[in-house]
Amino acid sequence: MSTSDTPTLTTAPRLDGLLRAGAWGAFGSVALIVAQVVVFAIWPPVHTVAEVFELMTGNPVLGLVSLDLLYVVNNVLVWLFYLGLGAGLWRVSRSAVALALGLGTLQMAAYFASNPAVEMLALAQAHSAAGQSSRALLEAAGEALLAGWKGTAFLTYYFLGAAVLFILSWALHRSSDFSSATAWWALASGVLMLVPSTFGTIGMVFALVSLVPWSVFCLLAGRRLVGLAASGD
């Protein structure tokens, strides 16, 4: 193969597919956030093992949602959003994009490892069919799962998420393809992720407030990704 046949950045395939996937990931994330807020407003989440087991056996779908199964789906959409942003920011800083996507992938993996929704459903079903002597063991297993749900993996998810947003905000500020408002909303989201939802009342307040800058960031960036894909930039 001659040197002229070697692919370069200027002759690389276009990334329109990633840009569009990122846009729809951003829009889907906002839609799922709205759906989860509505569900929690109508059916407040349960907290104890006994409450979770009762809900899981009475209404498995609602039980899974109560343990943030929709947020698992949301994180897949967020990962697609990050891929789209990476495509849009590739010319700004390949190092920043690689770092953000690498940490973002670890962030999602940490959340997937922390969420016990399916495991709790299996325990609840076993608990309802078990004898009295076995139920105590199943309840103890449920306690362990709920404790691990908000443990190390969950905190790792939060802090990695803040780091990714800081990197993306930096890159967005330096890009002529995105507005400065998009970068500032990303930065605000990152700052609010520095206080995990498990940090008592202040953590819950930060978690709820963070939905606003995150949603605005998704809508602004998603709309711009659609425009970039359409224009071929």
PDB file of C-alpha atoms in Angstrom:
ATOM      1  CA  MET A   1       0.000   0.000   0.000  1.00  0.00           C
ATOM      2  CA  SER A   2       1.380   3.410  -0.889  1.00  0.00           C
ATOM      3  CA  THR A   3       1.535   6.326   1.527  1.00  0.00           C
ATOM      4  CA  SER A   4      -1.243   8.079  -0.374  1.00  0.00           C
ATOM      5  CA  ASP A   5      -3.572   5.120   0.271  1.00  0.00           C
ATOM      6  CA  THR A   6      -3.160   5.330   4.046  1.00  0.00           C
ATOM      7  CA  PRO A   7      -6.348   6.658   5.750  1.00  0.00           C
ATOM      8  CA  THR A   8      -5.926   9.976   7.539  1.00  0.00           C
ATOM      9  CA  LEU A   9      -8.180  12.094   9.749  1.00  0.00           C
ATOM     10  CA  THR A  10      -9.150  14.189   6.741  1.00  0.00           C
ATOM     11  CA  THR A  11     -10.194  11.112   4.739  1.00  0.00           C
ATOM     12  CA  ALA A  12     -11.778   9.223   7.644  1.00  0.00           C
ATOM     13  CA  PRO A  13     -15.422   8.188   7.357  1.00  0.00           C
ATOM     14  CA  ARG A  14     -17.920  10.770   8.538  1.00  0.00           C
ATOM     15  CA  LEU A  15     -19.435  10.377  11.992  1.00  0.00           C
ATOM     16  CA  ASP A  16     -23.022  11.401  11.226  1.00  0.00           C
ATOM     17  CA  GLY A  17     -24.363   8.178  12.730  1.00  0.00           C
ATOM     18  CA  LEU A  18     -22.653   8.845  16.064  1.00  0.00           C
ATOM     19  CA  LEU A  19     -23.825  12.451  16.048  1.00  0.00           C
ATOM     20  CA  ARG A  20     -27.445  11.382  15.538  1.00  0.00           C
ATOM     21  CA  ALA A  21     -27.178   8.567  18.096  1.00  0.00           C
ATOM     22  CA  GLY A  22     -25.805  11.060  20.588  1.00  0.00           C
ATOM     23  CA  ALA A  23     -28.649  13.468  19.919  1.00  0.00           C
ATOM     24  CA  TRP A  24     -31.330  10.843  20.429  1.00  0.00           C
ATOM     25  CA  GLY A  25     -29.515   9.581  23.518  1.00  0.00           C
ATOM     26  CA  ALA A  26     -29.675  13.115  24.951  1.00  0.00           C
ATOM     27  CA  PHE A  27     -33.365  13.531  24.136  1.00  0.00           C
ATOM     28  CA  GLY A  28     -34.166  10.049  25.435  1.00  0.00           C
ATOM     29  CA  SER A  29     -32.383  10.779  28.701  1.00  0.00           C
ATOM     30  CA  VAL A  30     -34.556  13.827  29.299  1.00  0.00           C
ATOM     31  CA  ALA A  31     -37.702  11.859  28.461  1.00  0.00           C
ATOM     32  CA  LEU A  32     -36.809   9.079  30.901  1.00  0.00           C
ATOM     33  CA  ILE A  33     -36.029  11.598  33.639  1.00  0.00           C
ATOM     34  CA  VAL A  34     -39.485  13.123  33.216  1.00  0.00           C
ATOM     35  CA  ALA A  35     -41.072   9.659  33.237  1.00  0.00           C
ATOM     36  CA  GLN A  36     -39.240   8.629  36.408  1.00  0.00           C
ATOM     37  CA  VAL A  37     -40.150  11.864  38.208  1.00  0.00           C
ATOM     38  CA  VAL A  38     -43.813  11.289  37.341  1.00  0.00           C
ATOM     39  CA  VAL A  39     -43.697   7.675  38.492  1.00  0.00           C
ATOM     40  CA  PHE A  40     -42.031   8.577  41.797  1.00  0.00           C
ATOM     41  CA  ALA A  41     -44.520  11.400  42.363  1.00  0.00           C
ATOM     42  CA  ILE A  42     -47.431   8.972  41.990  1.00  0.00           C
ATOM     43  CA  TRP A  43     -45.775   5.931  43.609  1.00  0.00           C
ATOM     44  CA  PRO A  44     -43.055   7.030  46.050  1.00  0.00           C
ATOM     45  CA  PRO A  45     -40.115   4.588  46.146  1.00  0.00           C
ATOM     46  CA  VAL A  46     -39.897   2.036  48.946  1.00  0.00           C
ATOM     47  CA  HIS A  47     -36.861   1.669  51.175  1.00  0.00           C
ATOM     48  CA  THR A  48     -36.918  -1.355  53.499  1.00  0.00           C
ATOM     49  CA  VAL A  49     -36.419  -4.963  52.416  1.00  0.00           C
ATOM     50  CA  ALA A  50     -39.923  -5.892  53.570  1.00  0.00           C
ATOM     51  CA  GLU A  51     -41.423  -3.066  51.489  1.00  0.00           C
ATOM     52  CA  VAL A  52     -39.340  -3.964  48.447  1.00  0.00           C
ATOM     53  CA  PHE A  53     -40.264  -7.667  48.651  1.00  0.00           C
ATOM     54  CA  GLU A  54     -43.953  -6.820  49.014  1.00  0.00           C
ATOM     55  CA  LEU A  55     -43.870  -4.467  46.043  1.00  0.00           C
ATOM     56  CA  MET A  56     -41.844  -6.877  43.907  1.00  0.00           C
ATOM     57  CA  THR A  57     -44.307  -9.710  44.439  1.00  0.00           C
ATOM     58  CA  GLY A  58     -47.396  -7.519  44.067  1.00  0.00           C
ATOM     59  CA  ASN A  59     -46.248  -5.420  41.107  1.00  0.00           C
ATOM     60  CA  PRO A  60     -42.889  -6.536  39.679  1.00  0.00           C
ATOM     61  CA  VAL A  61     -42.735  -3.782  37.047  1.00  0.00           C
ATOM     62  CA  LEU A  62     -43.306  -1.025  39.589  1.00  0.00           C
ATOM     63  CA  GLY A  63     -40.865  -2.740  41.927  1.00  0.00           C
ATOM     64  CA  LEU A  64     -38.139  -2.692  39.294  1.00  0.00           C
ATOM     65  CA  VAL A  65     -38.831   0.963  38.530  1.00  0.00           C
ATOM     66  CA  SER A  66     -38.728   1.735  42.252  1.00  0.00           C
ATOM     67  CA  LEU A  67     -35.164   0.384  42.298  1.00  0.00           C
ATOM     68  CA  ASP A  68     -34.165   2.668  39.411  1.00  0.00           C
ATOM     69  CA  LEU A  69     -34.306   0.174  36.547  1.00  0.00           C
ATOM     70  CA  LEU A  70     -35.257   3.073  34.266  1.00  0.00           C
ATOM     71  CA  TYR A  71     -32.026   4.732  35.311  1.00  0.00           C
ATOM     72  CA  VAL A  72     -30.121   1.730  33.981  1.00  0.00           C
ATOM     73  CA  VAL A  73     -31.722   2.379  30.592  1.00  0.00           C
ATOM     74  CA  ASN A  74     -31.044   6.091  31.015  1.00  0.00           C
ATOM     75  CA  ASN A  75     -27.334   5.431  31.510  1.00  0.00           C
ATOM     76  CA  VAL A  76     -27.181   3.554  28.201  1.00  0.00           C
ATOM     77  CA  LEU A  77     -28.717   6.616  26.547  1.00  0.00           C
ATOM     78  CA  VAL A  78     -26.248   8.902  28.337  1.00  0.00           C
ATOM     79  CA  TRP A  79     -23.362   6.766  27.068  1.00  0.00           C
ATOM     80  CA  LEU A  80     -24.667   7.192  23.511  1.00  0.00           C
ATOM     81  CA  PHE A  81     -24.922  10.929  24.185  1.00  0.00           C
ATOM     82  CA  TYR A  82     -21.284  10.993  25.271  1.00  0.00           C
ATOM     83  CA  LEU A  83     -20.283   9.136  22.100  1.00  0.00           C
ATOM     84  CA  GLY A  84     -22.088  11.729  20.005  1.00  0.00           C
ATOM     85  CA  LEU A  85     -20.431  14.566  21.882  1.00  0.00           C
ATOM     86  CA  GLY A  86     -17.102  12.834  21.395  1.00  0.00           C
ATOM     87  CA  ALA A  87     -17.692  12.813  17.641  1.00  0.00           C
ATOM     88  CA  GLY A  88     -18.653  16.487  17.712  1.00  0.00           C
ATOM     89  CA  LEU A  89     -15.623  17.457  19.802  1.00  0.00           C
ATOM     90  CA  TRP A  90     -13.051  15.218  18.132  1.00  0.00           C
ATOM     91  CA  ARG A  91     -11.387  18.082  16.286  1.00  0.00           C
ATOM     92  CA  VAL A  92     -11.173  20.164  19.481  1.00  0.00           C
ATOM     93  CA  SER A  93      -9.142  17.705  21.532  1.00  0.00           C
ATOM     94  CA  ARG A  94      -8.779  13.999  20.825  1.00  0.00           C
ATOM     95  CA  SER A  95      -7.144  13.541  24.235  1.00  0.00           C
ATOM     96  CA  ALA A  96     -10.104  15.119  26.041  1.00  0.00           C
ATOM     97  CA  VAL A  97     -12.579  13.017  24.053  1.00  0.00           C
ATOM     98  CA  ALA A  98     -10.680   9.784  24.738  1.00  0.00           C
ATOM     99  CA  LEU A  99     -10.438  10.599  28.441  1.00  0.00           C
ATOM    100  CA  ALA A 100     -14.106  11.584  28.732  1.00  0.00           C
ATOM    101  CA  LEU A 101     -15.336   8.480  26.902  1.00  0.00           C
ATOM    102  CA  GLY A 102     -13.036   6.197  28.877  1.00  0.00           C
ATOM    103  CA  LEU A 103     -14.139   7.605  32.231  1.00  0.00           C
ATOM    104  CA  GLY A 104     -17.755   7.711  31.029  1.00  0.00           C
ATOM    105  CA  THR A 105     -17.640   4.012  30.184  1.00  0.00           C
ATOM    106  CA  LEU A 106     -16.252   3.232  33.637  1.00  0.00           C
ATOM    107  CA  GLN A 107     -18.958   5.447  35.139  1.00  0.00           C
ATOM    108  CA  MET A 108     -21.751   3.478  33.474  1.00  0.00           C
ATOM    109  CA  ALA A 109     -20.143   0.150  34.398  1.00  0.00           C
ATOM    110  CA  ALA A 110     -19.999   1.251  38.030  1.00  0.00           C
ATOM    111  CA  TYR A 111     -23.704   2.077  38.038  1.00  0.00           C
ATOM    112  CA  PHE A 112     -24.670  -1.192  36.366  1.00  0.00           C
ATOM    113  CA  ALA A 113     -22.670  -3.049  39.022  1.00  0.00           C
ATOM    114  CA  SER A 114     -24.388  -1.153  41.833  1.00  0.00           C
ATOM    115  CA  ASN A 115     -28.029  -1.533  40.814  1.00  0.00           C
ATOM    116  CA  PRO A 116     -29.745  -4.546  42.465  1.00  0.00           C
ATOM    117  CA  ALA A 117     -33.188  -4.362  40.817  1.00  0.00           C
ATOM    118  CA  VAL A 118     -33.211  -7.752  39.071  1.00  0.00           C
ATOM    119  CA  GLU A 119     -31.497  -9.494  41.981  1.00  0.00           C
ATOM    120  CA  MET A 120     -34.082  -8.096  44.408  1.00  0.00           C
ATOM    121  CA  LEU A 121     -36.888  -9.359  42.164  1.00  0.00           C
ATOM    122  CA  ALA A 122     -35.394 -12.862  42.257  1.00  0.00           C
ATOM    123  CA  LEU A 123     -35.023 -12.706  46.041  1.00  0.00           C
ATOM    124  CA  ALA A 124     -38.589 -11.440  46.468  1.00  0.00           C
ATOM    125  CA  GLN A 125     -39.962 -14.303  44.386  1.00  0.00           C
ATOM    126  CA  ALA A 126     -37.910 -16.825  46.337  1.00  0.00           C
ATOM    127  CA  HIS A 127     -38.992 -15.198  49.608  1.00  0.00           C
ATOM    128  CA  SER A 128     -42.695 -15.515  48.785  1.00  0.00           C
ATOM    129  CA  ALA A 129     -42.285 -19.235  48.036  1.00  0.00           C
ATOM    130  CA  ALA A 130     -39.925 -20.033  50.922  1.00  0.00           C
ATOM    131  CA  GLY A 131     -40.700 -21.458  54.316  1.00  0.00           C
ATOM    132  CA  GLN A 132     -40.347 -19.407  57.471  1.00  0.00           C
ATOM    133  CA  SER A 133     -36.866 -20.734  58.249  1.00  0.00           C
ATOM    134  CA  SER A 134     -35.493 -19.689  54.853  1.00  0.00           C
ATOM    135  CA  ARG A 135     -37.083 -16.258  54.765  1.00  0.00           C
ATOM    136  CA  ALA A 136     -34.690 -14.777  57.305  1.00  0.00           C
ATOM    137  CA  LEU A 137     -31.716 -15.710  55.094  1.00  0.00           C
ATOM    138  CA  LEU A 138     -33.375 -14.196  52.022  1.00  0.00           C
ATOM    139  CA  GLU A 139     -34.167 -11.022  53.943  1.00  0.00           C
ATOM    140  CA  ALA A 140     -30.537 -10.774  55.053  1.00  0.00           C
ATOM    141  CA  ALA A 141     -29.431 -11.170  51.434  1.00  0.00           C
ATOM    142  CA  GLY A 142     -31.825  -8.384  50.494  1.00  0.00           C
ATOM    143  CA  GLU A 143     -30.376  -6.125  53.195  1.00  0.00           C
ATOM    144  CA  ALA A 144     -26.887  -6.740  51.802  1.00  0.00           C
ATOM    145  CA  LEU A 145     -28.013  -5.862  48.277  1.00  0.00           C
ATOM    146  CA  LEU A 146     -29.677  -2.633  49.383  1.00  0.00           C
ATOM    147  CA  ALA A 147     -26.583  -1.645  51.375  1.00  0.00           C
ATOM    148  CA  GLY A 148     -24.355  -2.300  48.360  1.00  0.00           C
ATOM    149  CA  TRP A 149     -26.702  -0.348  46.080  1.00  0.00           C
ATOM    150  CA  LYS A 150     -25.565   2.952  47.590  1.00  0.00           C
ATOM    151  CA  GLY A 151     -22.029   1.835  48.332  1.00  0.00           C
ATOM    152  CA  THR A 152     -18.625   2.145  46.655  1.00  0.00           C
ATOM    153  CA  ALA A 153     -19.751   1.487  43.083  1.00  0.00           C
ATOM    154  CA  PHE A 154     -22.535   4.058  43.365  1.00  0.00           C
ATOM    155  CA  LEU A 155     -20.175   6.735  44.728  1.00  0.00           C
ATOM    156  CA  THR A 156     -17.688   5.887  41.987  1.00  0.00           C
ATOM    157  CA  TYR A 157     -20.449   6.437  39.432  1.00  0.00           C
ATOM    158  CA  TYR A 158     -21.169   9.895  40.843  1.00  0.00           C
ATOM    159  CA  PHE A 159     -17.576  11.151  41.015  1.00  0.00           C
ATOM    160  CA  LEU A 160     -16.642   9.768  37.599  1.00  0.00           C
ATOM    161  CA  GLY A 161     -19.749  11.462  36.211  1.00  0.00           C
ATOM    162  CA  ALA A 162     -18.595  14.798  37.614  1.00  0.00           C
ATOM    163  CA  ALA A 163     -15.131  14.307  36.083  1.00  0.00           C
ATOM    164  CA  VAL A 164     -16.610  13.506  32.659  1.00  0.00           C
ATOM    165  CA  LEU A 165     -18.781  16.612  32.724  1.00  0.00           C
ATOM    166  CA  PHE A 166     -15.836  18.806  33.716  1.00  0.00           C
ATOM    167  CA  ILE A 167     -13.818  17.481  30.771  1.00  0.00           C
ATOM    168  CA  LEU A 168     -16.722  17.908  28.355  1.00  0.00           C
ATOM    169  CA  SER A 169     -17.367  21.426  29.630  1.00  0.00           C
ATOM    170  CA  TRP A 170     -13.716  22.323  28.978  1.00  0.00           C
ATOM    171  CA  ALA A 171     -13.886  20.940  25.441  1.00  0.00           C
ATOM    172  CA  LEU A 172     -17.247  22.575  24.733  1.00  0.00           C
ATOM    173  CA  HIS A 173     -15.863  25.964  25.782  1.00  0.00           C
ATOM    174  CA  ARG A 174     -13.140  25.566  23.166  1.00  0.00           C
ATOM    175  CA  SER A 175     -15.439  24.422  20.368  1.00  0.00           C
ATOM    176  CA  SER A 176     -16.917  26.793  17.813  1.00  0.00           C
ATOM    177  CA  ASP A 177     -19.645  24.232  17.061  1.00  0.00           C
ATOM    178  CA  PHE A 178     -21.350  24.511  20.456  1.00  0.00           C
ATOM    179  CA  SER A 179     -22.641  27.525  22.353  1.00  0.00           C
ATOM    180  CA  SER A 180     -21.002  28.746  25.546  1.00  0.00           C
ATOM    181  CA  ALA A 181     -24.332  28.137  27.299  1.00  0.00           C
ATOM    182  CA  THR A 182     -24.015  24.420  26.532  1.00  0.00           C
ATOM    183  CA  ALA A 183     -20.604  24.360  28.197  1.00  0.00           C
ATOM    184  CA  TRP A 184     -21.833  26.228  31.274  1.00  0.00           C
ATOM    185  CA  TRP A 185     -24.828  23.921  31.746  1.00  0.00           C
ATOM    186  CA  ALA A 186     -22.468  20.913  31.510  1.00  0.00           C
ATOM    187  CA  LEU A 187     -20.246  22.489  34.160  1.00  0.00           C
ATOM    188  CA  ALA A 188     -23.225  23.132  36.455  1.00  0.00           C
ATOM    189  CA  SER A 189     -24.266  19.491  36.116  1.00  0.00           C
ATOM    190  CA  GLY A 190     -20.751  18.357  37.005  1.00  0.00           C
ATOM    191  CA  VAL A 191     -20.581  20.567  40.096  1.00  0.00           C
ATOM    192  CA  LEU A 192     -23.876  19.198  41.396  1.00  0.00           C
ATOM    193  CA  MET A 193     -22.670  15.607  40.892  1.00  0.00           C
ATOM    194  CA  LEU A 194     -19.918  16.224  43.441  1.00  0.00           C
ATOM    195  CA  VAL A 195     -22.541  15.660  46.154  1.00  0.00           C
ATOM    196  CA  PRO A 196     -24.010  12.134  45.742  1.00  0.00           C
ATOM    197  CA  SER A 197     -27.669  11.543  46.499  1.00  0.00           C
ATOM    198  CA  THR A 198     -26.691   9.281  49.402  1.00  0.00           C
ATOM    199  CA  PHE A 199     -25.255  12.227  51.369  1.00  0.00           C
ATOM    200  CA  GLY A 200     -28.402  12.753  53.450  1.00  0.00           C
ATOM    201  CA  THR A 201     -30.877  15.552  52.817  1.00  0.00           C
ATOM    202  CA  ILE A 202     -28.359  17.789  51.071  1.00  0.00           C
ATOM    203  CA  GLY A 203     -27.527  14.930  48.702  1.00  0.00           C
ATOM    204  CA  MET A 204     -31.183  14.468  47.786  1.00  0.00           C
ATOM    205  CA  VAL A 205     -31.566  18.220  47.211  1.00  0.00           C
ATOM    206  CA  PHE A 206     -28.502  18.287  44.956  1.00  0.00           C
ATOM    207  CA  ALA A 207     -29.774  15.219  43.069  1.00  0.00           C
ATOM    208  CA  LEU A 208     -33.141  16.840  42.371  1.00  0.00           C
ATOM    209  CA  VAL A 209     -31.674  20.233  41.465  1.00  0.00           C
ATOM    210  CA  SER A 210     -29.125  18.593  39.151  1.00  0.00           C
ATOM    211  CA  LEU A 211     -31.943  17.377  36.910  1.00  0.00           C
ATOM    212  CA  VAL A 212     -32.474  20.943  35.671  1.00  0.00           C
ATOM    213  CA  PRO A 213     -28.973  21.754  34.325  1.00  0.00           C
ATOM    214  CA  TRP A 214     -28.569  18.202  33.042  1.00  0.00           C
ATOM    215  CA  SER A 215     -31.818  18.384  31.076  1.00  0.00           C
ATOM    216  CA  VAL A 216     -30.969  21.799  29.620  1.00  0.00           C
ATOM    217  CA  PHE A 217     -27.481  20.560  28.705  1.00  0.00           C
ATOM    218  CA  CYS A 218     -28.952  17.499  26.958  1.00  0.00           C
ATOM    219  CA  LEU A 219     -31.463  19.548  24.979  1.00  0.00           C
ATOM    220  CA  LEU A 220     -28.943  22.181  23.864  1.00  0.00           C
ATOM    221  CA  ALA A 221     -26.233  19.692  22.960  1.00  0.00           C
ATOM    222  CA  GLY A 222     -28.657  17.218  21.380  1.00  0.00           C
ATOM    223  CA  ARG A 223     -30.144  19.878  19.135  1.00  0.00           C
ATOM    224  CA  ARG A 224     -26.667  20.961  18.042  1.00  0.00           C
ATOM    225  CA  LEU A 225     -25.628  17.371  17.322  1.00  0.00           C
ATOM    226  CA  VAL A 226     -28.617  17.044  15.013  1.00  0.00           C
ATOM    227  CA  GLY A 227     -27.540  20.219  13.244  1.00  0.00           C
ATOM    228  CA  LEU A 228     -23.958  19.008  12.861  1.00  0.00           C
ATOM    229  CA  ALA A 229     -25.113  15.704  11.401  1.00  0.00           C
ATOM    230  CA  ALA A 230     -27.406  17.487   8.949  1.00  0.00           C
ATOM    231  CA  SER A 231     -24.789  20.014   7.852  1.00  0.00           C
ATOM    232  CA  GLY A 232     -22.013  17.477   7.453  1.00  0.00           C
ATOM    233  CA  ASP A 233     -19.579  19.533   9.583  1.00  0.00           C
TER     234      ASP A 233
END
